[in-house]
Amino acid sequence: MKTETLQLPRLSQLHLDQAVEQFLRTRETIDGIVTTDDLLGVMISQTMWELQDTRTALISFNRNQVGFLADEQVRFVELYPERMGQAAVRVLFDKDKQSELIPFTIEK
């Protein structure tokens, strides 16, 4: 399976929208898109809507306050930042601990 990564510029929203639109328009097929955060996921979802792309799957990490802006095409994976922070503190201050596994489930 071929994967491709789009590195977005740290510029204005207009430049982000243009970069995403160009990326989407210049690919024959895209099976799915994974974004690193919800803000980006919602922005890409809006661009996909404008391009009338209803077939491409989109998943985003850490459903936060902007998640309600997304349409039903966007799926979210909650990373539990509070639990991750608590585990990080435990690993940091417990000299006998090298790592900690945070249990999770992915539900549809």
XYZ file of N, CA, C and O in Angstrom:
432
model
N 0.842 -1.180 0.000
C 0.000 0.000 0.000
C 0.887 1.242 0.000
O 1.773 1.388 0.824
N 0.671 2.104 -0.944
C 1.433 3.342 -1.039
C 0.818 4.398 -0.127
O -0.390 4.585 -0.116
N 1.665 5.063 0.644
C 1.181 6.164 1.478
C 1.897 7.441 1.073
O 3.013 7.407 0.553
N 1.254 8.544 1.335
C 1.802 9.841 0.999
C 1.510 10.800 2.146
O 0.443 10.749 2.748
N 2.449 11.681 2.451
C 2.276 12.646 3.519
C 2.296 14.051 2.943
O 3.183 14.392 2.164
N 1.326 14.842 3.336
C 1.279 16.244 2.941
C 1.742 17.072 4.131
O 1.094 17.074 5.174
N 2.876 17.738 3.989
C 3.369 18.651 5.017
C 2.775 20.025 4.736
O 3.079 20.636 3.710
N 1.925 20.485 5.623
C 1.241 21.757 5.389
C 2.089 22.929 5.857
O 2.766 22.845 6.879
N 2.029 24.029 5.128
C 2.793 25.218 5.514
C 2.199 25.851 6.771
O 1.006 25.752 7.014
N 3.026 26.479 7.544
C 2.550 27.192 8.735
C 2.267 28.641 8.347
O 2.945 29.563 8.758
N 1.269 28.777 7.521
C 0.896 30.099 7.014
C -0.554 30.370 7.351
O -1.133 29.740 8.223
N -1.139 31.271 6.646
C -2.528 31.628 6.901
C -3.460 30.485 6.527
O -3.089 29.559 5.819
N -4.692 30.559 6.998
C -5.715 29.555 6.689
C -5.921 29.435 5.185
O -6.103 28.344 4.662
N -5.834 30.546 4.473
C -6.009 30.533 3.028
C -4.963 29.645 2.370
O -5.266 28.839 1.498
N -3.717 29.768 2.799
C -2.655 28.945 2.226
C -2.851 27.473 2.567
O -2.564 26.601 1.756
N -3.326 27.187 3.773
C -3.602 25.798 4.148
C -4.687 25.214 3.253
O -4.545 24.117 2.721
N -5.765 25.941 3.091
C -6.872 25.490 2.239
C -6.395 25.236 0.811
O -6.746 24.232 0.198
N -5.576 26.149 0.304
C -5.072 25.997 -1.060
C -4.177 24.771 -1.188
O -4.255 24.040 -2.173
N -3.309 24.541 -0.212
C -2.406 23.387 -0.249
C -3.199 22.082 -0.212
O -2.915 21.145 -0.965
N -4.210 22.020 0.666
C -5.038 20.810 0.763
C -5.832 20.612 -0.521
O -5.895 19.502 -1.057
N -6.422 21.679 -1.035
C -7.211 21.560 -2.263
C -6.340 21.079 -3.417
O -6.732 20.193 -4.180
N -5.144 21.624 -3.551
C -4.252 21.200 -4.629
C -3.881 19.726 -4.472
O -3.872 18.970 -5.437
N -3.598 19.315 -3.240
C -3.255 17.918 -2.974
C -4.399 16.999 -3.385
O -4.197 15.998 -4.073
N -5.617 17.345 -2.979
C -6.772 16.510 -3.294
C -7.078 16.483 -4.790
O -7.446 15.447 -5.334
N -6.929 17.606 -5.448
C -7.237 17.682 -6.879
C -6.211 16.951 -7.749
O -6.524 16.537 -8.863
N -4.983 16.817 -7.265
C -3.924 16.243 -8.102
C -3.698 14.752 -7.846
O -2.734 14.183 -8.342
N -4.573 14.112 -7.103
C -4.469 12.668 -6.875
C -5.645 11.984 -7.549
O -6.793 12.407 -7.391
N -5.352 10.914 -8.293
C -6.435 10.183 -8.950
C -7.341 9.514 -7.935
O -8.555 9.595 -8.030
N -6.746 8.821 -7.001
C -7.541 8.147 -5.969
C -6.888 8.376 -4.612
O -5.664 8.390 -4.492
N -7.721 8.553 -3.648
C -7.279 8.630 -2.260
C -8.218 7.726 -1.482
O -9.425 7.937 -1.464
N -7.663 6.693 -0.857
C -8.488 5.759 -0.096
C -8.942 6.354 1.225
O -10.054 6.118 1.677
N -8.067 7.110 1.855
C -8.411 7.688 3.145
C -7.388 8.724 3.561
O -6.273 8.768 3.043
N -7.787 9.554 4.495
C -6.927 10.616 5.019
C -6.908 10.488 6.536
O -7.959 10.333 7.171
N -5.719 10.576 7.113
C -5.545 10.591 8.566
C -4.900 11.921 8.913
O -3.858 12.270 8.363
N -5.534 12.667 9.817
C -4.965 13.953 10.232
C -4.430 13.844 11.649
O -4.843 12.977 12.421
N -3.532 14.743 11.987
C -2.890 14.706 13.295
C -3.705 15.380 14.383
O -3.412 15.208 15.557
N -4.694 16.155 14.015
C -5.537 16.796 15.028
C -6.880 17.178 14.432
O -7.069 17.162 13.222
N -7.808 17.515 15.310
C -9.181 17.813 14.893
C -9.307 19.082 14.058
O -10.107 19.129 13.130
N -8.567 20.113 14.402
C -8.680 21.353 13.637
C -8.353 21.100 12.177
O -9.074 21.539 11.276
N -7.285 20.370 11.941
C -6.902 20.028 10.586
C -7.946 19.105 9.952
O -8.295 19.263 8.785
N -8.454 18.160 10.710
C -9.477 17.254 10.196
C -10.728 17.976 9.744
O -11.272 17.700 8.669
N -11.190 18.922 10.538
C -12.390 19.692 10.180
C -12.113 20.557 8.952
O -12.941 20.658 8.041
N -10.930 21.173 8.884
C -10.584 22.009 7.743
C -10.537 21.176 6.460
O -11.069 21.569 5.429
N -9.934 19.988 6.534
C -9.879 19.125 5.353
C -11.282 18.641 4.992
O -11.639 18.566 3.822
N -12.093 18.346 5.986
C -13.470 17.934 5.738
C -14.227 19.014 4.975
O -14.975 18.730 4.036
N -14.041 20.255 5.365
C -14.718 21.355 4.680
C -14.233 21.486 3.236
O -15.032 21.713 2.324
N -12.928 21.326 3.034
C -12.389 21.391 1.675
C -12.928 20.238 0.837
O -13.293 20.428 -0.330
N -13.007 19.041 1.424
C -13.557 17.896 0.707
C -15.020 18.146 0.340
O -15.462 17.786 -0.742
N -15.767 18.765 1.247
C -17.168 19.087 0.974
C -17.269 20.050 -0.206
O -18.107 19.874 -1.090
N -16.399 21.068 -0.219
C -16.399 22.032 -1.314
C -16.062 21.365 -2.645
O -16.568 21.760 -3.696
N -15.208 20.342 -2.599
C -14.828 19.608 -3.812
C -15.817 18.491 -4.126
O -15.619 17.741 -5.071
N -16.839 18.368 -3.320
C -17.870 17.333 -3.462
C -17.276 15.922 -3.390
O -17.711 15.010 -4.084
N -16.278 15.764 -2.541
C -15.654 14.452 -2.309
C -16.371 13.796 -1.140
O -16.161 14.156 0.007
N -17.232 12.858 -1.450
C -17.980 12.162 -0.394
C -17.526 10.718 -0.247
O -18.080 9.983 0.557
N -16.509 10.306 -1.008
C -16.063 8.913 -0.970
C -14.832 8.694 -0.095
O -14.619 7.601 0.399
N -14.010 9.699 0.095
C -12.757 9.537 0.821
C -13.000 9.505 2.322
O -13.604 10.419 2.879
N -12.509 8.455 2.974
C -12.620 8.346 4.429
C -11.646 9.320 5.086
O -10.547 9.553 4.588
N -12.054 9.873 6.215
C -11.224 10.840 6.945
C -11.302 10.511 8.421
O -12.399 10.372 8.978
N -10.132 10.365 9.051
C -10.098 10.114 10.488
C -9.138 11.097 11.131
O -8.123 11.471 10.554
N -9.490 11.545 12.320
C -8.736 12.575 13.015
C -8.494 12.137 14.454
O -9.272 11.361 15.011
N -7.436 12.637 15.051
C -7.110 12.287 16.425
C -7.525 13.374 17.400
O -7.422 14.563 17.103
N -7.964 12.922 18.566
C -8.325 13.757 19.711
C -9.532 14.633 19.473
O -9.429 15.836 19.314
N -10.674 14.014 19.484
C -11.920 14.776 19.329
C -11.985 15.834 20.432
O -12.047 15.533 21.605
N -11.964 17.088 20.023
C -12.022 18.172 20.997
C -13.237 19.047 20.720
O -14.189 18.603 20.107
N -13.162 20.289 21.127
C -14.315 21.176 21.022
C -14.753 21.424 19.593
O -15.903 21.758 19.350
N -13.866 21.300 18.610
C -14.263 21.578 17.227
C -14.874 20.358 16.549
O -15.361 20.456 15.435
N -14.852 19.225 17.203
C -15.376 18.001 16.607
C -16.817 18.113 16.163
O -17.221 17.488 15.190
N -17.596 18.929 16.853
C -19.005 19.056 16.481
C -19.186 19.770 15.146
O -20.250 19.696 14.548
N -18.137 20.431 14.645
C -18.220 21.121 13.362
C -18.095 20.167 12.176
O -18.430 20.527 11.060
N -17.626 18.976 12.437
C -17.383 18.025 11.357
C -18.673 17.329 10.951
O -19.587 17.166 11.745
N -18.702 16.901 9.695
C -19.867 16.149 9.240
C -19.659 14.668 9.545
O -18.655 14.267 10.113
N -20.644 13.853 9.154
C -20.594 12.433 9.487
C -19.490 11.687 8.745
O -19.181 10.551 9.066
N -18.864 12.301 7.777
C -17.788 11.668 7.025
C -16.507 11.570 7.866
O -15.661 10.726 7.612
N -16.362 12.423 8.867
C -15.153 12.445 9.688
C -15.327 11.511 10.875
O -16.355 11.523 11.553
N -14.331 10.695 11.123
C -14.296 9.818 12.296
C -13.185 10.308 13.207
O -12.217 10.921 12.754
N -13.302 10.027 14.499
C -12.331 10.515 15.466
C -11.780 9.372 16.312
O -12.490 8.414 16.603
N -10.517 9.505 16.707
C -9.893 8.602 17.675
C -9.510 9.464 18.863
O -8.731 10.413 18.733
N -10.079 9.170 20.015
C -9.786 9.911 21.245
C -8.515 9.348 21.858
O -8.407 8.138 22.086
N -7.551 10.198 22.121
C -6.272 9.751 22.665
C -6.189 9.859 24.189
O -5.171 9.499 24.758
N -7.204 10.336 24.833
C -7.229 10.463 26.290
C -6.013 11.225 26.817
O -5.166 10.662 27.507
N -5.897 12.495 26.504
C -4.712 13.252 26.916
C -4.522 13.308 28.433
O -3.380 13.325 28.902
N -5.610 13.299 29.206
C -5.457 13.327 30.661
C -4.783 12.049 31.156
O -3.863 12.088 31.976
N -5.244 10.905 30.636
C -4.632 9.631 31.035
C -3.181 9.552 30.574
O -2.331 9.022 31.276
N -2.905 10.068 29.377
C -1.530 10.059 28.885
C -0.642 10.925 29.775
O 0.493 10.556 30.095
N -1.156 12.071 30.190
C -0.391 12.954 31.075
C -0.125 12.318 32.428
O 0.981 12.415 32.966
N -1.140 11.658 32.983
C -0.954 10.980 34.273
C 0.086 9.875 34.154
O 0.954 9.732 35.027
N 0.026 9.104 33.073
C 1.003 8.032 32.870
C 2.406 8.617 32.692
O 3.388 8.067 33.212
N 2.517 9.719 31.973
C 3.821 10.356 31.766
C 4.433 10.780 33.094
O 5.632 10.592 33.336
N 3.615 11.319 33.976
C 4.113 11.730 35.294
C 4.568 10.510 36.091
O 5.630 10.531 36.721
N 3.792 9.435 36.061
C 4.181 8.220 36.781
C 5.514 7.679 36.274
O 6.390 7.302 37.064
N 5.684 7.647 34.955
C 6.935 7.136 34.385
C 8.093 8.076 34.711
O 9.190 7.637 35.042
N 7.847 9.361 34.660
C 8.892 10.340 34.926
C 9.415 10.250 36.354
O 10.624 10.318 36.592
N 8.512 10.056 37.332
C 8.923 10.122 38.736
C 9.100 8.765 39.403
O 9.465 8.708 40.571
N 8.875 7.687 38.707
C 9.108 6.353 39.257
C 10.387 5.814 38.625
O 10.401 5.413 37.469
N 11.479 5.809 39.409
C 12.784 5.428 38.852
C 12.817 3.985 38.357
O 13.664 3.622 37.553
N 11.904 3.139 38.831
C 11.865 1.740 38.399
C 11.006 1.525 37.154
O 10.964 0.419 36.611
N 10.335 2.554 36.715
C 9.397 2.411 35.590
C 10.017 3.005 34.329
O 10.453 4.141 34.319
N 10.048 2.216 33.267
C 10.585 2.682 31.983
C 9.475 3.069 31.002
O 9.697 3.854 30.092
N 8.304 2.480 31.183
C 7.184 2.767 30.302
C 5.890 2.359 30.986
O 5.909 1.711 32.037
N 4.791 2.748 30.377
C 3.471 2.357 30.888
C 2.512 2.254 29.707
O 2.483 3.133 28.845
N 1.772 1.193 29.677
C 0.780 0.977 28.630
C -0.559 1.540 29.091
O -1.020 1.241 30.194
N -1.167 2.349 28.247
C -2.490 2.891 28.545
C -3.492 2.053 27.761
O -3.483 2.059 26.529
N -4.364 1.322 28.457
C -5.346 0.491 27.748
C -6.300 1.345 26.912
O -6.623 2.463 27.284
N -6.700 0.788 25.784
C -7.626 1.528 24.928
C -8.457 0.554 24.102
O -8.111 -0.615 23.982
N -9.537 1.070 23.575
C -10.337 0.325 22.614
C -10.701 1.282 21.491
O -10.817 2.499 21.710
N -10.841 0.751 20.313
C -11.330 1.535 19.181
C -12.676 0.965 18.811
O -12.787 -0.213 18.518
N -13.692 1.797 18.909
C -15.052 1.346 18.640
C -15.561 1.992 17.365
O -15.179 3.105 17.032
N -16.427 1.316 16.687
C -17.029 1.889 15.502
C -18.398 2.426 15.826
O -19.124 1.938 16.609
